[in-house]
Short mmCIF file of C-alpha atoms and ligand atoms in Angstrom, two decimals:
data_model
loop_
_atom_site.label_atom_id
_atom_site.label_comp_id
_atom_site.label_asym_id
_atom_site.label_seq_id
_atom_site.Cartn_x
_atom_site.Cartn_y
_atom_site.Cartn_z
CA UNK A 1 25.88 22.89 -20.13
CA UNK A 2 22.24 21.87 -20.28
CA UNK A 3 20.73 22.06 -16.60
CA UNK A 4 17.68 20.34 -17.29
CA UNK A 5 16.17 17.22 -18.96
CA UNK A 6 14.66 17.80 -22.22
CA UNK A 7 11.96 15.20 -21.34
CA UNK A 8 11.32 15.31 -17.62
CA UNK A 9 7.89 14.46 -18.06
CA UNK A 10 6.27 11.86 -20.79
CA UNK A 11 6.25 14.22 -24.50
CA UNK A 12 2.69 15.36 -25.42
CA UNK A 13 1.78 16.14 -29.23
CA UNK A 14 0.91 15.09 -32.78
CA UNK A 15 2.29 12.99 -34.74
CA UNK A 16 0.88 12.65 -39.07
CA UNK A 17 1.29 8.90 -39.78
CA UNK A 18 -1.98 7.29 -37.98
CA UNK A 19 -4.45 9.43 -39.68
CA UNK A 20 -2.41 11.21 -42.94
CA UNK A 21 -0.27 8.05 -44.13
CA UNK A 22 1.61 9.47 -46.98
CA UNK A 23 -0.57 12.18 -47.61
CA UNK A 24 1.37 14.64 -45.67
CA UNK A 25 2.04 18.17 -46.63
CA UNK A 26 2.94 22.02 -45.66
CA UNK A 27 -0.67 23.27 -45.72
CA UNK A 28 -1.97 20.21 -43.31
CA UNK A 29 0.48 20.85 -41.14
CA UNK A 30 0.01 24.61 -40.92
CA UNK A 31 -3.85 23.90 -40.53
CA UNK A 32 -2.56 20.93 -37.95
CA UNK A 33 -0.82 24.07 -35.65
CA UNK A 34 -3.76 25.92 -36.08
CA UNK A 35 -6.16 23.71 -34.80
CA UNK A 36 -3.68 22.66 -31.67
CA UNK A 37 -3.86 26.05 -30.69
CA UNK A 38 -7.48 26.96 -31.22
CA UNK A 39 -8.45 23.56 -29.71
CA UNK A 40 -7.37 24.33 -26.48
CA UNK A 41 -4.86 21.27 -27.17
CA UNK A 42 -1.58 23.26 -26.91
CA UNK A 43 -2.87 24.71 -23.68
CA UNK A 44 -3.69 21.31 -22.11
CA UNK A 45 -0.20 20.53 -22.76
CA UNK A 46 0.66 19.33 -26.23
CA UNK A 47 3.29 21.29 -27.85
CA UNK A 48 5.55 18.67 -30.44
CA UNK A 49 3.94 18.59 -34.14
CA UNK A 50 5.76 15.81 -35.56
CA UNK A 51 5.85 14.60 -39.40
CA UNK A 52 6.46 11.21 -39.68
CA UNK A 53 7.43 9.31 -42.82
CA UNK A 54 7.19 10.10 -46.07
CA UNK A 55 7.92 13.63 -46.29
CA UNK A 56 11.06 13.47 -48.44
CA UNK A 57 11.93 12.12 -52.22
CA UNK A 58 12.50 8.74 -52.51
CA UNK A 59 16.39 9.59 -53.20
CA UNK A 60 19.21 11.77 -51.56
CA UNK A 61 20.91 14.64 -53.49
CA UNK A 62 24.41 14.82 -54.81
CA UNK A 63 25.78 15.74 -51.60
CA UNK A 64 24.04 13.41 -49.89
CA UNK A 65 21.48 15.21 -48.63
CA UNK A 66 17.66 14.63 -47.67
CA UNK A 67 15.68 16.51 -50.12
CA UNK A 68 11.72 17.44 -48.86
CA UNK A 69 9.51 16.24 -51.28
CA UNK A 70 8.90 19.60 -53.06
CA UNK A 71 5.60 18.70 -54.18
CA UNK A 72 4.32 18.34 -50.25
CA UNK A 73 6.46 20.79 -48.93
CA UNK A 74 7.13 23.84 -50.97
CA UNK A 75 8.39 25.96 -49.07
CA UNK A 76 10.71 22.72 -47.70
CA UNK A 77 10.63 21.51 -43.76
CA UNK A 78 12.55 24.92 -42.82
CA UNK A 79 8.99 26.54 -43.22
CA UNK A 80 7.07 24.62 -41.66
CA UNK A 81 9.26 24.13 -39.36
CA UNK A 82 8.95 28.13 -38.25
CA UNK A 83 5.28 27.70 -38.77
CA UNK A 84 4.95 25.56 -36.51
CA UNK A 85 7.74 27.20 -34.29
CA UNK A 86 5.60 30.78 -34.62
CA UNK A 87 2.74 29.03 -32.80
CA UNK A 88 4.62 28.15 -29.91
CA UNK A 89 4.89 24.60 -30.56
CA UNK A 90 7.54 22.32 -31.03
CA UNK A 91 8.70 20.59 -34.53
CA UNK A 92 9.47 17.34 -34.87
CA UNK A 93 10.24 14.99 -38.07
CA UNK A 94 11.09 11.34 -38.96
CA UNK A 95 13.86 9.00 -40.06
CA UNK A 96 15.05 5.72 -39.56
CA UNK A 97 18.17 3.65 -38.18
CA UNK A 98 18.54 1.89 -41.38
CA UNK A 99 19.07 2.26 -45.19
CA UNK A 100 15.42 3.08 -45.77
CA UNK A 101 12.81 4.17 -43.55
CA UNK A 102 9.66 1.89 -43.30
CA UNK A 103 7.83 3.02 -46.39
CA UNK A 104 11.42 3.22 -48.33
CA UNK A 105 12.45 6.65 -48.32
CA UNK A 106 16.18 7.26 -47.90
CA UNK A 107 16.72 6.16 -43.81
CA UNK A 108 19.93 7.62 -42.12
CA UNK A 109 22.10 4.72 -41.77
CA UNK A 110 25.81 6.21 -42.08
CA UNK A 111 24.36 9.54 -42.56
CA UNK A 112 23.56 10.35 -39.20
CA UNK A 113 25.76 12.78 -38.49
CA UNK A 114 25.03 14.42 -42.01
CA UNK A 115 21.23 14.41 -41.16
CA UNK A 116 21.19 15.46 -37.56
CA UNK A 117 22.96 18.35 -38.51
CA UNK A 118 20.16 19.01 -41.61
CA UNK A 119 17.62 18.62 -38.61
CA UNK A 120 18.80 21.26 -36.27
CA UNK A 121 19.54 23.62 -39.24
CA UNK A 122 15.61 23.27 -40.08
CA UNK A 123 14.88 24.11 -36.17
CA UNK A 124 13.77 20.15 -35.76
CA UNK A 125 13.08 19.75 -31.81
CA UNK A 126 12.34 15.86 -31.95
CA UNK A 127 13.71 12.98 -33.97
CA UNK A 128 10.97 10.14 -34.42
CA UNK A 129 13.96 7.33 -35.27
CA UNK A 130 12.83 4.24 -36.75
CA UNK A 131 13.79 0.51 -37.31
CA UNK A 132 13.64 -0.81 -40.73
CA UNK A 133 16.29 -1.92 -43.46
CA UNK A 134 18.99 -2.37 -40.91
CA UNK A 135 21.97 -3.61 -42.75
CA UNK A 136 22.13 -7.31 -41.35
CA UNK A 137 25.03 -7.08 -39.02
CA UNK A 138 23.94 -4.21 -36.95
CA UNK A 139 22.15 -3.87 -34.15
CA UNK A 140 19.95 -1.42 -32.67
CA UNK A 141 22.03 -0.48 -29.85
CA UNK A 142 24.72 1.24 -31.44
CA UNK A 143 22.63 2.55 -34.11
CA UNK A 144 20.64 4.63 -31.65
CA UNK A 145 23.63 5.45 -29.50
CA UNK A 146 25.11 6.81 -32.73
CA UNK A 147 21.77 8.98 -33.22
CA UNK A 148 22.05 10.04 -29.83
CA UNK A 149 25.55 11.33 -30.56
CA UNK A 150 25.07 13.00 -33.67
CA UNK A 151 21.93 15.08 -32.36
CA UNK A 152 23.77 16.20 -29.17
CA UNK A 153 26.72 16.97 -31.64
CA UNK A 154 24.05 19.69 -33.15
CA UNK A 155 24.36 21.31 -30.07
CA UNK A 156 20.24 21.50 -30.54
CA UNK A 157 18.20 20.37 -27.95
CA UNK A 158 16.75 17.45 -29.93
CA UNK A 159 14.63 14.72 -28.56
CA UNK A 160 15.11 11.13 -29.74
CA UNK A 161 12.33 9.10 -29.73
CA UNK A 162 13.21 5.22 -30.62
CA UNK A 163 10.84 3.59 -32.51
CA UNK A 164 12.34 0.38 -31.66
CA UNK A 165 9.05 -1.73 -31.21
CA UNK A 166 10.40 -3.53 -28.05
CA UNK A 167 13.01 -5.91 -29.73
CA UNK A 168 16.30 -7.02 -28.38
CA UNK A 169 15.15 -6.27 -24.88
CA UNK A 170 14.97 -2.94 -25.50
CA UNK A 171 13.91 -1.70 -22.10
CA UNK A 172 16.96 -2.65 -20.54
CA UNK A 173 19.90 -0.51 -22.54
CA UNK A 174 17.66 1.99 -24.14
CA UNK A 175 18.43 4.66 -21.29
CA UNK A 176 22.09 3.80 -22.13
CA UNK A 177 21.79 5.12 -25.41
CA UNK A 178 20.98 9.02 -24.87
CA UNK A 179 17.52 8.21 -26.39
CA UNK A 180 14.33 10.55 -24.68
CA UNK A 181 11.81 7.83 -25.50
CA UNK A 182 11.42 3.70 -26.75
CA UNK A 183 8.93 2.45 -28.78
CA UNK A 184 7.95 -0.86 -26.86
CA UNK A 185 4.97 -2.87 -29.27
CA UNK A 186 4.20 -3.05 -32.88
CA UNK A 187 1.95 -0.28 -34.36
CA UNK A 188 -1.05 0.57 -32.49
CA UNK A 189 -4.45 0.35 -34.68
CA UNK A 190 -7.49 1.75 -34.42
CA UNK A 191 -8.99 -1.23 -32.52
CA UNK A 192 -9.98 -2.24 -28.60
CA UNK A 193 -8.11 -5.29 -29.17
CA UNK A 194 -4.74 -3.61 -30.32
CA UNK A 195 -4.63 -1.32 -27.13
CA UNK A 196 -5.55 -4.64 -24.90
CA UNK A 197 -2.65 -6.21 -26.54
CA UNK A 198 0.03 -3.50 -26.31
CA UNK A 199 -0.98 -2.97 -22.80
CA UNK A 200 -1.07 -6.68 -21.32
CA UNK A 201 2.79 -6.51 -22.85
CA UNK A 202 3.53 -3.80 -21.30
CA UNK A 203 2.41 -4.13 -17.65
CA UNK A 204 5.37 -6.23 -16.11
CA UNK A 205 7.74 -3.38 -17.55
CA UNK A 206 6.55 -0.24 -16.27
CA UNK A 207 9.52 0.60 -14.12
CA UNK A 208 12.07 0.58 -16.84
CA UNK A 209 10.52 3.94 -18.41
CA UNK A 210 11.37 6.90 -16.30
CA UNK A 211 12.46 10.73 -16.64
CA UNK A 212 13.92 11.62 -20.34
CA UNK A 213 13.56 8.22 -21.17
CA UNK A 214 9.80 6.94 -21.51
CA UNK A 215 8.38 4.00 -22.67
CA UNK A 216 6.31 4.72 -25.91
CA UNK A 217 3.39 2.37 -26.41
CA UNK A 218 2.76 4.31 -29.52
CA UNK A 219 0.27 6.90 -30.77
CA UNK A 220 -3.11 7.57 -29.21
CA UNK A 221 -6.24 6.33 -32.00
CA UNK A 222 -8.49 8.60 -29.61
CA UNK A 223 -10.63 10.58 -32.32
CA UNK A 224 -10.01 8.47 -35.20
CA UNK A 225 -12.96 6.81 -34.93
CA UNK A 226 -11.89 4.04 -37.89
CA UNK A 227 -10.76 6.92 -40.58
CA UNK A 228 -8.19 8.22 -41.86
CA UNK A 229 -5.72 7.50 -44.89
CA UNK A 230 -3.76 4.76 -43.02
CA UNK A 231 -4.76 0.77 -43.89
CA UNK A 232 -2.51 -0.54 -41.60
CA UNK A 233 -3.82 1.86 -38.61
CA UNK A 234 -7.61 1.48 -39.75
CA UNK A 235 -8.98 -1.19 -38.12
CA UNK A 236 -12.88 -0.25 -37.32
CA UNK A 237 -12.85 1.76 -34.48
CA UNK A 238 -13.58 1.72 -31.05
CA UNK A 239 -15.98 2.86 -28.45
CA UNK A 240 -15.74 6.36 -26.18
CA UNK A 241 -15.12 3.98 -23.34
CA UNK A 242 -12.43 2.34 -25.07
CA UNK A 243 -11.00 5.32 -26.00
CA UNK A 244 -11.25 6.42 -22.97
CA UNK A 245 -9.78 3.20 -21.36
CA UNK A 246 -7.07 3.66 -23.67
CA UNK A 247 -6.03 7.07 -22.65
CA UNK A 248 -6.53 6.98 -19.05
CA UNK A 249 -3.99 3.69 -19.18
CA UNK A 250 -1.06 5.75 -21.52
CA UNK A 251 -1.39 8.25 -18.42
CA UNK A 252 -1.10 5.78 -15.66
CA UNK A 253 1.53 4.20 -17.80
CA UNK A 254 4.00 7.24 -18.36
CA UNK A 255 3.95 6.91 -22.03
CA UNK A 256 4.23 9.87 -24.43
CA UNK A 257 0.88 11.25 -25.28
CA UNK A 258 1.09 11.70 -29.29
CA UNK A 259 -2.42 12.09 -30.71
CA UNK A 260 -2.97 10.55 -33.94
CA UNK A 261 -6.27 11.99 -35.19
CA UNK A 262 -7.20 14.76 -37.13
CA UNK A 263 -7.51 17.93 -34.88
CA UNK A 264 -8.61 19.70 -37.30
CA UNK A 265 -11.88 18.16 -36.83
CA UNK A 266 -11.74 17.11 -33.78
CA UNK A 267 -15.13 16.06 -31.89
CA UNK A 268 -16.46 16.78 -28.41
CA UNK A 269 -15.76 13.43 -27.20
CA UNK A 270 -12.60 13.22 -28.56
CA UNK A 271 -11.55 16.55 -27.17
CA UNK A 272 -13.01 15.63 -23.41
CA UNK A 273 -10.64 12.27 -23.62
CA UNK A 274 -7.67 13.88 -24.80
CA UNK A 275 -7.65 17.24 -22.84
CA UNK A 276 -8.93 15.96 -19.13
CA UNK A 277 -6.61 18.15 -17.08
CA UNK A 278 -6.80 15.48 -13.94
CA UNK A 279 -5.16 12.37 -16.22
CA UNK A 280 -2.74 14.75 -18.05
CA UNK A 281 -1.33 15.82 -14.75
CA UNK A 282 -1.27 11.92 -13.77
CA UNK A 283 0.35 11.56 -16.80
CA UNK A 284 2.64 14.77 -16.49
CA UNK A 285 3.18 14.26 -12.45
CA UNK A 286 6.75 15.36 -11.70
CA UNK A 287 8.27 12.28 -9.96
CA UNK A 288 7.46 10.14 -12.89
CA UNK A 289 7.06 7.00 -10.93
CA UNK A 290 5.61 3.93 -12.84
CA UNK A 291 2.33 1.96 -11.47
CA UNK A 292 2.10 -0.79 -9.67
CA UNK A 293 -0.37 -3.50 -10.23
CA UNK A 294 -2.77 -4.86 -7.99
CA UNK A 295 -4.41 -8.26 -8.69
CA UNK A 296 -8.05 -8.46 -8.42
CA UNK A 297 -9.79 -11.62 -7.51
CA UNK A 298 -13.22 -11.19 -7.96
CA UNK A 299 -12.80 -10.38 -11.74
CA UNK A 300 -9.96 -12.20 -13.57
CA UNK A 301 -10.11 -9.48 -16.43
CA UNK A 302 -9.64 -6.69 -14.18
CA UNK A 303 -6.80 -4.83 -12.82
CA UNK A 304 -5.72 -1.98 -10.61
CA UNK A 305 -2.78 0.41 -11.34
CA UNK A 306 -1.59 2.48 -8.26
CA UNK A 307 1.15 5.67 -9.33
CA UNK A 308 2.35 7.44 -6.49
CA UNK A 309 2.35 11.08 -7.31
CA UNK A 310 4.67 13.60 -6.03
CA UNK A 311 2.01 15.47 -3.62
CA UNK A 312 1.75 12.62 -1.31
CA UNK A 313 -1.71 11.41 -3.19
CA UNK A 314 -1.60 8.17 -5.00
CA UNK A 315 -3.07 8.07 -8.72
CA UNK A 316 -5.35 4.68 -8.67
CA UNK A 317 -7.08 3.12 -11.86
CA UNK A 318 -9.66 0.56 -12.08
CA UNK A 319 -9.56 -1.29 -15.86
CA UNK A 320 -11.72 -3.95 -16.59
CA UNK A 321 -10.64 -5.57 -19.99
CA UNK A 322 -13.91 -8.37 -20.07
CA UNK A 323 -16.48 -8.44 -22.20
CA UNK A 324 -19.14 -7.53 -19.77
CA UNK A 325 -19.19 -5.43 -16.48
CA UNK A 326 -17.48 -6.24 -13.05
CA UNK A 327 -17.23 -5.27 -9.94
CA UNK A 328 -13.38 -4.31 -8.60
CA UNK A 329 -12.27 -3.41 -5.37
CA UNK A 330 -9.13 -2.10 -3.81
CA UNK A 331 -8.20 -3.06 -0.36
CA UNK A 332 -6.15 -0.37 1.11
CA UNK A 333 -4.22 -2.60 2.54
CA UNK A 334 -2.80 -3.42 -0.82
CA UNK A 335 -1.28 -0.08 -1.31
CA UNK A 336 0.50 -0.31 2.46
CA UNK A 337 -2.22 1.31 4.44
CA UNK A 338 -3.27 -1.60 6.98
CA UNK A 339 -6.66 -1.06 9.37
CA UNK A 340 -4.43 -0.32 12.41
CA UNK A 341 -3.09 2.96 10.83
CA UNK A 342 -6.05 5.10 11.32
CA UNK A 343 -6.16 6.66 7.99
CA UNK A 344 -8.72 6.60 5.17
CA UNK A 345 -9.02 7.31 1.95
CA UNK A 346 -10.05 11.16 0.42
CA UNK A 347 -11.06 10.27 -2.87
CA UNK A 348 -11.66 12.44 -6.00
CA UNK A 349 -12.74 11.48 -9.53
CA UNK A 350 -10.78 12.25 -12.12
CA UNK A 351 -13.28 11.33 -14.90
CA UNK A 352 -16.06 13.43 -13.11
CA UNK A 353 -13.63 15.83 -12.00
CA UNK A 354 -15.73 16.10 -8.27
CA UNK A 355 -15.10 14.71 -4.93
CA UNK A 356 -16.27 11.52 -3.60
CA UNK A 357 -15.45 11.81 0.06
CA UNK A 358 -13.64 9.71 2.69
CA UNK A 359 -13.25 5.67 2.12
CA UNK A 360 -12.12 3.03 4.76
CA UNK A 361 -10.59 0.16 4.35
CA UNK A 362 -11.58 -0.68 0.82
CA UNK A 363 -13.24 0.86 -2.45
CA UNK A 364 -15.67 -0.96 -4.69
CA UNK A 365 -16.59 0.30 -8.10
CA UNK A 366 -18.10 -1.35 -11.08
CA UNK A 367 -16.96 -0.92 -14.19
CA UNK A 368 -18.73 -1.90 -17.41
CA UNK A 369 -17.33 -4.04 -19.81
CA UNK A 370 -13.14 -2.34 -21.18
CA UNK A 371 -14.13 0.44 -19.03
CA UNK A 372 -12.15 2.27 -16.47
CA UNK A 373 -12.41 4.23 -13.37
CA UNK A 374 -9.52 6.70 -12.45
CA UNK A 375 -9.70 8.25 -9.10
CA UNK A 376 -7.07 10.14 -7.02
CA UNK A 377 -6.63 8.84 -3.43
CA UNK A 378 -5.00 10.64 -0.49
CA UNK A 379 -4.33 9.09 3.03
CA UNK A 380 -6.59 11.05 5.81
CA UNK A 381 -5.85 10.68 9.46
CA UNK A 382 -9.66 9.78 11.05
CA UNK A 383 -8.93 10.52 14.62
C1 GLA B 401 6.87 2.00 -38.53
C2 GLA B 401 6.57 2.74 -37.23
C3 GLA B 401 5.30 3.54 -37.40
C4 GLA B 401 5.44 4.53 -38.55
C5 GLA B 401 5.81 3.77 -39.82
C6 GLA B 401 6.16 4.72 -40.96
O1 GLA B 401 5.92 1.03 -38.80
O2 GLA B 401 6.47 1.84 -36.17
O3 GLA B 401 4.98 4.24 -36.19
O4 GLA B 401 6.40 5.48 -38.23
O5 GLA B 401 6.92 2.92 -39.61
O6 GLA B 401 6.51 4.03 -42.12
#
């Protein structure tokens, strides 16, 4: 019997599709391992490597079985696979719910059993499970229940990650299901205004996503910069502080971390964003709590997000989502500390990574124009 969760806290990694596309294959992912470790990005925390579509031919054998492209992977998933595996990181692939998967290889519907057991032989340790070409009459539901199944039939620890894109109210049965993580939004692109959009859907449902079973708002586009091979991802670019904003909000938000960009050349910005220790451990904090949000009157396009975190400090982020700068401030009160109490606020920055000493009452910041501000707070007695 298992004793603990496969996901207790949000999966961290890299996943091929918003950069790579179809042009996926062993050596990229072998150089892809490489440059996780020698980063510095496996020891900030991301371990899964996951392929996502596109890696096999575009029909199953006689048997029935997925066949890898041999022509990408030569030495089939089973190698890279260990490759991956020798590194210390976890492997991870990609199929789909339905007949096909989104780009129209062979998906798993009514082979599920068949292909889980394919994936654990390979040494798969996550399952990225999409949601195209379902036959008409079926539903999600039981098609990822039936995933769930047939991976825990494996008798392989093997995460499921749903890539349901937040149909069918999907936050409600998805725990139900066995599944480790939901996909909540359509595709994230390479844009400020995609993240703004997947996030201002997501807000009101941050308490259905919890221990081994987060809510996914999809892959991080910190890094990408507007390249890569994908069109649909591409979409110009955004700013550092975007990028930051974006990042700093999956954290607050519990959502897998799953980089999208190409660590292999990986820039100094990029690699400051995606490796700050003080939002991964927001991100990563044991008790997995979801945010709050606190309404902020002075600035319509601003918001505050306030996690509890499990050592009695309170994770609190500033976002400001307007087109130019604005003032936001937090009354303690909000958060359930009223004047009477005697307490104030120890504050440190988690951006600046210093201490910024005791507040009362309140704390004002100004944040320019889709920036952010994430601070830790912890209750002080003043007496
Ligand atoms: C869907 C998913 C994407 C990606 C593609 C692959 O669009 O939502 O994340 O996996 O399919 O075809």
């Amino acid at each position: 019997m298992r004793e603990t969760m496969i996901c207790p806290t949000p999966p961290m990694g890299w996943n091929s599709w918003n950069t790579f596309y179809d042009k996926i294959n062993e050596s990229l992912i072998r150089e892809t391992a490489d440059a996780i470790v020698e980063s510095g990005l496996k020891d900030a925390g991301y371990e899964y490597l996951i392929i996502d579509d596109c890696w096999s031919m575009k029909e199953r054998d006689a048997q029935g079985n997925l066949v890898p492209d041999p022509e990408k992977f030569p030495g089939g998933i089973k190698a890279a696979a260990d490759y991956v595996h020798e590194k210390g990181l976890k492997f991870g692939i990609y199929s789909c719910c339905g007949t096909r998967t989104c780009a129209g290889y062979p998906g798993s519907f009514e082979h599920e059993f068949q292909d889980a057991a394919q994936f654990a032989e390979w040494g798969v340790d996550y399952l990225k499970y999409d949601n195209c070409s379902r036959p008409r009459s079926q539903g999600t539901e039981m098609l990822y229940r039936r995933m769930s199944m047939a991976l825990r039939s494996t008798g392989r620890d093997i995460v499921l990650a749903a890539c349901q894109w937040g149909t069918e109210n999907v936050h409600r049965w998805i725990r139900s299901t066995g599944a480790h993580t939901f996909r909540s939004t359509v595709d994230i692109q390479d844009s400020w205004n995609s993240i703004e959009t997947i996030v201002s859907s997501q807000l009101e449902l941050q308490a259905f996503g919890s221990a081994d079973c987060f809510n996914d708002m999809d892959m991080l586009v910190v890094g990408m910069n507007g390249g890569g091979f994908n069109p649909e991802t591409k979409m110009g670019g955004c700013t550092e502080a975007e990028y930051q904003t974006h990042f700093a909000l999956w954290a607050m938000m519990n959502s897998p971390l799953i980089i999208g960009c190409d660590v292999r050349e990986l820039s100094k910005e990029a690699g400051n964003i995606l490796m700050n220790a003080d939002l991964i451990a927001i991100n990563q904090d044991s008790e997995c709590r979801s945010a709050y949000q606190v309404d902020v009157y002075e600035s319509p396009d601003s918001f505050i997000l306030v996690k509890p975190l499990s050592n009695n400090e309170y994770a609190v982020g500033y976002f400001n989502f307007g087109d130019s700068k604005a003032n936001v401030t937090l009354n303690f009160w909000d958060m359930g500390l009223s004047s009477a109490a005697g307490y104030g606020m120890d504050v440190y920055d988690c951006l600046d990574h210093q201490s910024i000493g005791i507040k009362r009452e309140y704390m004002t910041v100004q944040i320019p124009a889709h920036g952010c501000r994430i601070v830790r707070m912890k209750p002080k007695g003043m007496s």
